[in-house]
Structures are given as structure tokens and as C-alpha cells.
Coordinates of C-alpha atoms and ligand atoms in Angstrom, one line a residue:
X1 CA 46.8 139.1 187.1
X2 CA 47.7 138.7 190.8
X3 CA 47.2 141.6 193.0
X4 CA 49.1 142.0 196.6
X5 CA 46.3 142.5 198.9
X6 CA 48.7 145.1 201.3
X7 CA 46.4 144.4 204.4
X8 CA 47.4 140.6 203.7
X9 CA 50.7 141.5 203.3
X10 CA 50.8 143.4 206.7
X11 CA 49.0 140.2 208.0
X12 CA 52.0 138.4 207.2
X13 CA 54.6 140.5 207.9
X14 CA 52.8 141.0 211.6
X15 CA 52.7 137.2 212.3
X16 CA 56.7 137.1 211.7
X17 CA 56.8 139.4 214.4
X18 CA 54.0 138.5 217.2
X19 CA 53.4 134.7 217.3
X20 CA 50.0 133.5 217.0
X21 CA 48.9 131.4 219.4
X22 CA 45.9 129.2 218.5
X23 CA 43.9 127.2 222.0
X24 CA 42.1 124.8 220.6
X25 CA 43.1 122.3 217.7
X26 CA 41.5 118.3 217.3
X27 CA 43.9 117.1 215.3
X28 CA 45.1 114.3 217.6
X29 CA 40.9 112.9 217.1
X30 CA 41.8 112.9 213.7
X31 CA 45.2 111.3 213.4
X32 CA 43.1 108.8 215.7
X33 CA 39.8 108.4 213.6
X34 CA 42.3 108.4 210.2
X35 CA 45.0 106.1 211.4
X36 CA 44.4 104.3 214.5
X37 CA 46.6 107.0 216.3
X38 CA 49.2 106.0 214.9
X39 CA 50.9 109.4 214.3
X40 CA 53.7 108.1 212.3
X41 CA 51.2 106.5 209.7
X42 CA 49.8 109.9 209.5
X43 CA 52.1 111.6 207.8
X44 CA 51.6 114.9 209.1
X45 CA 54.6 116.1 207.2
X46 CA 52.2 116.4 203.9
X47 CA 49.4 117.9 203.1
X48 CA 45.6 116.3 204.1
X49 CA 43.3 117.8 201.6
X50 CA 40.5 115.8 203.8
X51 CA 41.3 117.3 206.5
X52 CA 42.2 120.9 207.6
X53 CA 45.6 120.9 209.6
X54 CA 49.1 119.5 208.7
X55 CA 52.1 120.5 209.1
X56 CA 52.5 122.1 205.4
X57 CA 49.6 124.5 206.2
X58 CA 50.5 125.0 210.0
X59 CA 53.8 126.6 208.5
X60 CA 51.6 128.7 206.0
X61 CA 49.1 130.0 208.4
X62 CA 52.4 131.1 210.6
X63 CA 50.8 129.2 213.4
X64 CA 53.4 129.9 216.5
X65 CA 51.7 127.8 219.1
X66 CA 49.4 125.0 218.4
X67 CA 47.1 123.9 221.2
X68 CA 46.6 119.9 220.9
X69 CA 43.5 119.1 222.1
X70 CA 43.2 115.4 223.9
X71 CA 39.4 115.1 223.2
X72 CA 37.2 112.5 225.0
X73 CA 33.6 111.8 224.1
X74 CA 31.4 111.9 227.4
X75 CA 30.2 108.3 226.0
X76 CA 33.3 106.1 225.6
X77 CA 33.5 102.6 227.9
X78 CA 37.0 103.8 228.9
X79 CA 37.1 107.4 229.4
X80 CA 40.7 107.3 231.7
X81 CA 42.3 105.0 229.6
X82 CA 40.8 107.0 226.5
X83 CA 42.2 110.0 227.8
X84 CA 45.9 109.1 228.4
X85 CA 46.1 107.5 224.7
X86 CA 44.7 110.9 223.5
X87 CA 47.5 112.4 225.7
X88 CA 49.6 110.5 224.1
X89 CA 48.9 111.1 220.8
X90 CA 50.2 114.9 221.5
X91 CA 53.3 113.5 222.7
X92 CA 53.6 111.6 219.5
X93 CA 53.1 114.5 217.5
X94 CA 55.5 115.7 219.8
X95 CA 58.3 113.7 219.0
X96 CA 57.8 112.3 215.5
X97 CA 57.5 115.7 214.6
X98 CA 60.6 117.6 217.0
X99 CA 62.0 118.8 214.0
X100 CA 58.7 120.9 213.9
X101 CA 57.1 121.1 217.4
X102 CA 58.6 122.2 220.3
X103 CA 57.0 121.4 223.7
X104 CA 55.4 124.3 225.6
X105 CA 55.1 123.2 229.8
X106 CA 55.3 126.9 230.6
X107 CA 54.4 130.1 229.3
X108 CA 58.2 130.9 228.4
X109 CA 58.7 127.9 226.3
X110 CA 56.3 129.6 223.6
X111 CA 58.7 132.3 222.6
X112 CA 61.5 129.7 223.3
X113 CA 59.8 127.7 220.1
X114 CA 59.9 130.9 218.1
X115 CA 63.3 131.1 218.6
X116 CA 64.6 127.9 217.5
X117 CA 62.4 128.1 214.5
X118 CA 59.6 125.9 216.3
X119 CA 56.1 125.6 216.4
X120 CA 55.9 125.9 220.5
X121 CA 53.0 122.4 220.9
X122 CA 50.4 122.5 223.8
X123 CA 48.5 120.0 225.0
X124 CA 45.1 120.2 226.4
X125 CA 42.7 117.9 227.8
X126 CA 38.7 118.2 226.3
X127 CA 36.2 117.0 228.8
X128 CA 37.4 115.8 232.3
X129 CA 35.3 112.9 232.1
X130 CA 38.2 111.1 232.6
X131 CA 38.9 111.9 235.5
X132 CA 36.5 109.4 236.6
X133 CA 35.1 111.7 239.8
X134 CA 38.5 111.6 241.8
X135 CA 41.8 114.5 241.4
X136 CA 44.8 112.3 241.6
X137 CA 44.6 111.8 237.7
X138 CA 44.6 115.4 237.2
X139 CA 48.1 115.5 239.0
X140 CA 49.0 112.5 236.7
X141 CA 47.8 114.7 233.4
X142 CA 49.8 117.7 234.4
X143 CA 52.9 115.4 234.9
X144 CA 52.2 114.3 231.4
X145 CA 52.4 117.6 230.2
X146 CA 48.9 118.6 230.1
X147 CA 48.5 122.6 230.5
X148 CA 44.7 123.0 229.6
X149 CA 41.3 121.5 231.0
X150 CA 38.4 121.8 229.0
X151 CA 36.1 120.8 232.3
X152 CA 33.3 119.2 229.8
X153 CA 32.2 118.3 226.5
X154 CA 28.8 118.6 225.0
X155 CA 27.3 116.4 227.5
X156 CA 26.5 117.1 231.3
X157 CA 28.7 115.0 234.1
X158 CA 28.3 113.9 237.4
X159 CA 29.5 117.2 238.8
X160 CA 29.5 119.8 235.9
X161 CA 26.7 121.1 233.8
X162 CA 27.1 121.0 230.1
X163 CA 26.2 124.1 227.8
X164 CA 24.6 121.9 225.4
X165 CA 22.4 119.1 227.6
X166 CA 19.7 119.6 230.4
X167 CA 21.4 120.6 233.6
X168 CA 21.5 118.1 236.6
X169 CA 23.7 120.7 239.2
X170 CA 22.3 124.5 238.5
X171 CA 26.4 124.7 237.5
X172 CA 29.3 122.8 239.5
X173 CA 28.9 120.7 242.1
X174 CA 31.6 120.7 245.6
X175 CA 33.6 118.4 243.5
X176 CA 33.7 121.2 240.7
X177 CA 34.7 123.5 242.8
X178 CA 37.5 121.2 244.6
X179 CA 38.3 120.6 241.3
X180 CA 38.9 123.9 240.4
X181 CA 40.9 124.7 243.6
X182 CA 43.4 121.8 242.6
X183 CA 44.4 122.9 238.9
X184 CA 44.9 126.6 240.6
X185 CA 47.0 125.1 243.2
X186 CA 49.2 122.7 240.3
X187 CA 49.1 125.7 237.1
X188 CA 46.9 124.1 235.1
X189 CA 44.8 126.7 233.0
X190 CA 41.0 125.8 233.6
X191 CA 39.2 126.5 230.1
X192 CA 35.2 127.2 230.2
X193 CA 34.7 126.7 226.4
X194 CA 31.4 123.6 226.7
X195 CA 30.3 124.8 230.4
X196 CA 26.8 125.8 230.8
X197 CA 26.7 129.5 231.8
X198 CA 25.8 129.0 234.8
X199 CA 28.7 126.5 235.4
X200 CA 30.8 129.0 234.0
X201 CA 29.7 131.7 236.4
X202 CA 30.4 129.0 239.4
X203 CA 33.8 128.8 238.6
X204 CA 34.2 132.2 237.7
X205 CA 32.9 132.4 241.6
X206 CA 36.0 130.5 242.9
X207 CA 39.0 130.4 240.7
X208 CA 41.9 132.4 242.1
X209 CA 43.5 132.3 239.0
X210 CA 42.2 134.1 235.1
X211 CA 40.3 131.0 233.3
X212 CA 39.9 130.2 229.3
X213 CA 37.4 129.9 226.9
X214 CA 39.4 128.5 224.4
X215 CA 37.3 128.0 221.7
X216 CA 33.7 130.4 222.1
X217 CA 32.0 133.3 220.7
X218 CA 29.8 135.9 221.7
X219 CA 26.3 134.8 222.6
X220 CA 24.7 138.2 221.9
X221 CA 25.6 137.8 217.9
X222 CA 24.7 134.2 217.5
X223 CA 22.5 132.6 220.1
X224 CA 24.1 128.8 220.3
X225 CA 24.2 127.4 223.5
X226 CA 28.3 127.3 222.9
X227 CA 28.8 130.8 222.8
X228 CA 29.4 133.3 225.9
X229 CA 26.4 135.2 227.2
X230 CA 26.7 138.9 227.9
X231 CA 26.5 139.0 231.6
X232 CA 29.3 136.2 231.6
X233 CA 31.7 138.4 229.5
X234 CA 30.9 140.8 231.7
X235 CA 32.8 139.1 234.4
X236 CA 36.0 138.4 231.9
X237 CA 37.9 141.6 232.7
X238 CA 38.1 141.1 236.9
X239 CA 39.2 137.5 236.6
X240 CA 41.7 138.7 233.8
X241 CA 40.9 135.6 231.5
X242 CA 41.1 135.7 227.3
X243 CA 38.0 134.8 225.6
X244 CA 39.5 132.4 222.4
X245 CA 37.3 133.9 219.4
X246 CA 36.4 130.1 217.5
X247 CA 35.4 129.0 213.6
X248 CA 33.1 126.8 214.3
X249 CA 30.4 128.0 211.6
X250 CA 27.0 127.5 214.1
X251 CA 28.8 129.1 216.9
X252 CA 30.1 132.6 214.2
X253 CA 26.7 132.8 212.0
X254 CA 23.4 133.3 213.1
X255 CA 22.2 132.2 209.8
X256 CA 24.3 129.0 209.8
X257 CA 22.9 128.3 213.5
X258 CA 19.0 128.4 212.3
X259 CA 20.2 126.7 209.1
X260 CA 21.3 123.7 211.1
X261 CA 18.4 124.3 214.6
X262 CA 16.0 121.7 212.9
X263 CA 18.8 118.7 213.0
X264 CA 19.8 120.1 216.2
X265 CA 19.0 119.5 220.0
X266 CA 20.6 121.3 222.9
X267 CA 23.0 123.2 220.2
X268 CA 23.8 119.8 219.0
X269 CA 23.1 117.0 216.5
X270 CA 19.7 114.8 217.1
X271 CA 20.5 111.1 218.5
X272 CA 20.1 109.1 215.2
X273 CA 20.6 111.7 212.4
X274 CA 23.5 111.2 210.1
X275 CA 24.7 114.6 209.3
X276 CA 26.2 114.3 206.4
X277 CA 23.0 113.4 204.9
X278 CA 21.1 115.8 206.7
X279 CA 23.2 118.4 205.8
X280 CA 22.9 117.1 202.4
X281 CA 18.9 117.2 202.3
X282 CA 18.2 120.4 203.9
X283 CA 20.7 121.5 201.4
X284 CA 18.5 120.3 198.6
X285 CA 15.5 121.7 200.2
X286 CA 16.3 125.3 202.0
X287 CA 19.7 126.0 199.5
X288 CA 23.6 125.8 200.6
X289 CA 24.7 125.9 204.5
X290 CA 25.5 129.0 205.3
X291 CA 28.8 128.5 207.0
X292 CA 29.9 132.5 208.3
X293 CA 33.0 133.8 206.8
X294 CA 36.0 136.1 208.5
X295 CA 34.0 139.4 208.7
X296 CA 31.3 137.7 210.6
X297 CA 34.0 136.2 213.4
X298 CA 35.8 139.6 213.5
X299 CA 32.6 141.1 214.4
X300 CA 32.5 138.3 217.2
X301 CA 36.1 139.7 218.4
X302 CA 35.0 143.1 218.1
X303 CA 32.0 142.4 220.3
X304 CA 33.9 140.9 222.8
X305 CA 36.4 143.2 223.2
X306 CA 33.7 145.8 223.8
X307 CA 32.5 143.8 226.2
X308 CA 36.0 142.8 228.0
X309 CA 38.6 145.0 227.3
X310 CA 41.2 144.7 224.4
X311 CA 43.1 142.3 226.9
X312 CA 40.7 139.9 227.2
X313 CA 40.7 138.5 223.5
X314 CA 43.0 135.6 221.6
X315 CA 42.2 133.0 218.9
X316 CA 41.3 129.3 219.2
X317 CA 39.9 127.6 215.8
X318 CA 38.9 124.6 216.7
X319 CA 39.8 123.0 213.4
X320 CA 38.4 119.2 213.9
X321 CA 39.0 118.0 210.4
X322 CA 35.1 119.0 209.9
X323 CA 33.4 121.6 207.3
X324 CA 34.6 125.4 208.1
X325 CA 33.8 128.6 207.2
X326 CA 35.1 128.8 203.2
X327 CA 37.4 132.1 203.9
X328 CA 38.7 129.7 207.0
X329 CA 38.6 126.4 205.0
X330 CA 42.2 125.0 206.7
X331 CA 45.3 126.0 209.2
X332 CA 46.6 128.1 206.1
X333 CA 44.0 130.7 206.6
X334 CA 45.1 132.5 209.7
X335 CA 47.0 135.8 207.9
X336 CA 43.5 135.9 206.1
X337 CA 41.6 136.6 209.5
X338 CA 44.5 139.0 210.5
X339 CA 44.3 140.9 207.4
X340 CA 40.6 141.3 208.1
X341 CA 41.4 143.3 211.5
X342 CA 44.3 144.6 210.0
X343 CA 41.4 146.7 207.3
X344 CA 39.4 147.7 210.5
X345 CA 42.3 149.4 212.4
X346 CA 43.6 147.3 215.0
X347 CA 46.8 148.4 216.1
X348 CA 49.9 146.5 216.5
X349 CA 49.5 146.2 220.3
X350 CA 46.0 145.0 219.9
X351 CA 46.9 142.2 217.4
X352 CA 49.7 141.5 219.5
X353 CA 47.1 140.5 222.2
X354 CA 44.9 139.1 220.2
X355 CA 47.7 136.7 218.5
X356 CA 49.6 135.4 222.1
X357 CA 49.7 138.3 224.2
X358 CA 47.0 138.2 226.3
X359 CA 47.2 134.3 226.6
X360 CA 50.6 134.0 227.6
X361 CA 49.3 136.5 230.5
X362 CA 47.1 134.3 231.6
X363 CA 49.4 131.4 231.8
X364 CA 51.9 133.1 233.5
X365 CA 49.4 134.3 236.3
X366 CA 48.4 130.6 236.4
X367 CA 51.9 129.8 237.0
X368 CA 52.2 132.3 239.8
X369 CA 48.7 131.3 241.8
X370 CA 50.2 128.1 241.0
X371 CA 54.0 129.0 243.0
X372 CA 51.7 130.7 245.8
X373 CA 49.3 128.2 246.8
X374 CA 51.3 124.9 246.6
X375 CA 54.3 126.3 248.8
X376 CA 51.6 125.7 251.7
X377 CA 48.7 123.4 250.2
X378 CA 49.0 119.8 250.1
X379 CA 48.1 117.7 247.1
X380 CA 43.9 117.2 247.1
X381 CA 42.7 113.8 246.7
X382 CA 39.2 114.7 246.6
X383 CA 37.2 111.9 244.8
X384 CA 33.4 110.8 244.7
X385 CA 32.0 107.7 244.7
X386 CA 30.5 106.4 242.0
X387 CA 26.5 106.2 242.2
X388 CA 25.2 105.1 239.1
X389 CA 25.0 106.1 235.7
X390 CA 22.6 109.0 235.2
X391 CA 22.4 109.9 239.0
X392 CA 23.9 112.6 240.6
X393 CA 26.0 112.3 242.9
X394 CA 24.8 113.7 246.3
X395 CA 28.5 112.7 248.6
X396 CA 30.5 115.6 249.4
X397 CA 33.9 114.9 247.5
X398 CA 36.8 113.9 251.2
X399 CA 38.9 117.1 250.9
Ligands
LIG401 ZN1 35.1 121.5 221.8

């Protein structure tokens, strides 16, 4: 015999009313690992069991907003050219799908989604690598439609340290910062989620605009390199950026973190393991991978909003087609985690924050900085000159 859960049923009724907005999804890497990036071949109109997002369980999660994340590993020959075919890939989802996604360029277009019966679409770009050491692409991205930079991925740059490799720049280099200066001056949100900390504090030094971490934790509950260290958050509330709570299972558990620390390096996996059958060994030898569960991530949201201030707070899964927490096994699963907060007493204004809210204020005080400093700042062409591979660069970026 079924039971209503009424904290579930709450959940839902909640996310008809407030529209979740989630800031960090892969799927684009998938529809290109599954089919070429061919979206249409995809078929995201039915249900991947393999995978964890689709548009079946988008609509049962009541996702409002769906950040599309055009990921770029640090290592690929191309990395521009990579990048734009990832772009694109979001548009494609885009416009196969305009029966079901509705493109977001500004912060008013999400609720605009809601109201045509539209998932509002987002598109980010992971890792700037592409960028290739020179700002006129960034311009290009924007025009795209690109709203989010994620400045780096797990491995360090030329000019940006990365949380999860040996640091070359103690943070950002001039061209970070220039970098920096330009998406403030064009309203494009600058998202900290895979910057070392002190990188992130760098930034945090010069943006005039509130910053993202669109898919971290709290450091303080589960040390992975990933997650946000205390004296970090601590600066959240004067730069009025959101903190995007994630599901990644080493960045919510403790447990799952040390589980995993002996096939790790840096926070990530050893240069020659194959993880599935790592995973599948230590299994055998230490018992099943703990993978952290719903209460475990609330406790992450609760800890940062003690931290930060209830405004500081929103959701970003990073769903990547990979293994998830089990309570947060697909895109379905979102009431689930509102029902969990929804038991510990968060008020409707609070989850309204947590959900969009608080997001949507940061955009929209991107888009002011943005209105303020181009009326009298010329585009920056700002570039470095190559040096190398695996030397940094020393040449102060031509501003
Ligand atoms: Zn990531």
C-alpha cells in the first residue's frame, strides 16, 4: 500500500509555484560521447535509463531552468573549436527540442519559460581553455548565447590555478584578472566551481559583479579539493554571489571521499586507472561505495547558509550521466531533495531562494554591472602569447 509522503507532496506543490533553477547539467558531453552530438539521434524526448537526464524526467523533477553545460577537457588538440561544437550542441538541444526549452539570454527569460509552459535552457561554458589565452572569443561565446563561465576544469591553465592540480600562479594571473574585468563589463556570470581557493579568492578580489559556484559544496563537511573552504564562504555574502549546493557523491560524503582517496590524486582519478574497475575492486575488497544521500547534501546547504546568509544558496547537480547518490539517482529526483528541507523547516521564502531566487539576483546584478561599465569601456582584446606547453606565461596580457 502506497503512502503520500505530505512533505513530498508540499515538495511538489512548491516547485509549481517557485521554479527550480538547476546551474550545472553535462548533458550536452553525453548526447556527444552517446551519439556523436548529434542531438537529434539522441532522442531526448525518451527516457535514457543509462544515463540520468532526459526530457521525461526533466518534466518529473519540475526542473524550471536547466543549465547546459559546454564542457571542454583541458587536454583536447582543439580546445576552440571543441568549445563552439559543445556550444552548439546547447543550441541543438535548443531547437530540436523548442517545444520543450525555451532560451534564457537574460535573467527575465527564466520566468518567461515558466509562462509558456517552458523549461527556460542556459548555456554555460566549463573550462575557458578555449579561449586559447586571448578575450575576443569570450565576446564571440556571449554572442552565441553563452551566460556562464566555469573559468577551469580539473586541470591548472596558463593563467588560472585549478582546485584539483599543483598550482603554477598562487591563483590568477593579469590575464585572469583582465579576464574577469571583461565578462563584468559584457554580463556574463563568472562561476568559481573548479578554481583553486586561492584563485577563487583573486577573483573574489576583483569582480565588480556577485560570482557563481555552480556546482560545490562546503569544504568544512567533506574535505575534497572541489568543495568551498570556510574562509572563502566567508566572503560570499559581500560579493552577493549564490553558492550552487552539487551531487557529486565525493564532493557531499566524507565517507565516499576516503572510499575513493586511494584511486585518487589531487581530488581526482590517477593517470592510468580505469575506474570502473577500480571502483569495482575496492568494491570487492573494502564493501559498496558509499555514495552520500539527500540528508547528507542538505546538511551541505545548511552549512553554507550558516556561513553566507539564506541568500547566498541555490542548486546545481551536476548530473554527467555518471553514478550518483541513490536518493538522487536521475533529473526526476529534485522534489525528493525539496521534501528533505521541506521536513527541516525551511520556509517558503527560503526555498524560494534556494530554488531560483537568489540566482536570478545574481544575474540580474550581472546584467546591471554589465549596463554600467560598457556605456564607457571599450571591448578588451587582451591576449597572451603562447609560450609553450607546460610554461607559464610570464607576458603581461596588451590591455
Ligand atoms: Zn565540473
Amino acid at each position: 500500500m502506497s503512502r503520500i509522503d505530505p512533505a513530498l507532496a508540499r515538495a511538489r506543490e512548491l516547485l509549481d509555484r517557485f521554479i527550480l533553477f538547476d546551474g550545472h547539467n553535462d548533458l550536452p558531453y553525453s548526447i556527444r560521447r552517446a551519439a556523436d552530438g548529434d542531438v537529434k539521434a539522441y532522442g531526448l524526448d525518451r527516457v535514457h535509463q543509462e544515463s540520468d537526464t532526459d526530457i521525461p524526467r526533466l518534466r518529473e523533477g519540475k526542473v524550471g531552468a536547466q543549465v547546459f553545460a559546454a564542457f571542454v577537457p583541458t587536454s583536447v588538440a582543439d580546445p576552440g573549436r571543441f568549445t563552439l561544437e559543445q556550444i552548439a550542441i546547447g543550441l541543438d538541444i535548443e531547437e530540436v527540442h523548442s517545444d520543450v526549452f525555451r532560451p534564457a539570454r537574460r535573467a527575465s527569460d527564466i520566468a518567461a519559460a515558466r509562462r509558456a509552459g517552458k523549461i527556460a535552457s542556459v548555456i554555460s561554458v566549463e573550462s575557458a581553455v578555449g579561449l586559447g589565452g586571448s578575450l575576443s572569443p569570450l565576446r564571440v561565446w556571449y554572442a552565441a548565447g553563452v551566460r556562464i563561465l566555469t573559468l577551469c576544469h580539473n586541470e591548472t591553465l596558463d593563467w588560472i590555478d585549478s582546485a584539483t592540480d599543483a598550482p603554477r600562479h598562487d591563483g590568477i594571473t593579469d590575464f585572469g584578472r583582465a579576464l574577469v574585468a571583461e565578462c563584468n563589463r559584457i554580463g556574463m556570470m563568472v562561476d568559481l566551481a573548479h578554481a583553486s581557493p586561492k584563485a577563487q579568492q583573486h577573483v573574489l578580489d576583483v569582480t565588480v559583479a556577485p560570482v557563481l559556484w555552480s556546482h560545490s559544496n562546503a569544504m568544512a563537511l567533506c574535505p575534497h579539493p572541489r568543495n568551498v573552504p570556510d574562509e572563502v564562504l566567508d566572503r560570499v555574502k559581500a560579493n552577493g554571489g549564490v553558492v550552487m549546493a552539487t551531487f557529486v557523491p565525493n564532493f557531499i560524503s566524507r565517507k565516499s571521499h576516503e572510499w575513493m582517496s586511494p584511486l585518487q590524486m589531487h581530488g581526482k582519478t590517477r593517470p592510468g586507472v580505469d575506474i570502473d574497475n577500480a571502483v569495482a575492486l575496492r568494491a570487492a575488497e573494502s564493501g559498496p561505495w558509499p555514495r552520500g544521500s539527500i540528508p547528507e547534501l542538505c546538511d551541505h546547504i545548511q552549512y553554507i547558509v550558516g556561513r553566507t546568509g539564506l541568500a547566498h544558496i541555490g542548486i546545481g547537480s551536476d548530473f554527467y550521466g555518471g553514478p550518483n547518490p541513490p536518493d538522487l539517482a536521475d533529473a526526476s529526483r529534485f522534489p525528493h531533495l525539496v521534501a528533505e528541507l521541506v521536513r527541516r523547516g525551511w520556509s517558503d521564502a527560503a526555498l524560494k531562494g534556494l530554488l531560483s531566487g537568489n540566482v536570478l539576483r545574481v544575474w540580474r546584478q550581472v546584467e546591471a554591472t554589465s549596463r554600467k561599465l560598457a556605456a564607457d569601456r571599450p571591448p578588451s582584446i587582451a591576449r597572451v602569447e603562447a609560450e609553450g606547453v607546460g610554461r607559464p606565461q610570464r607576458k603581461k596580457p596588451a590591455t
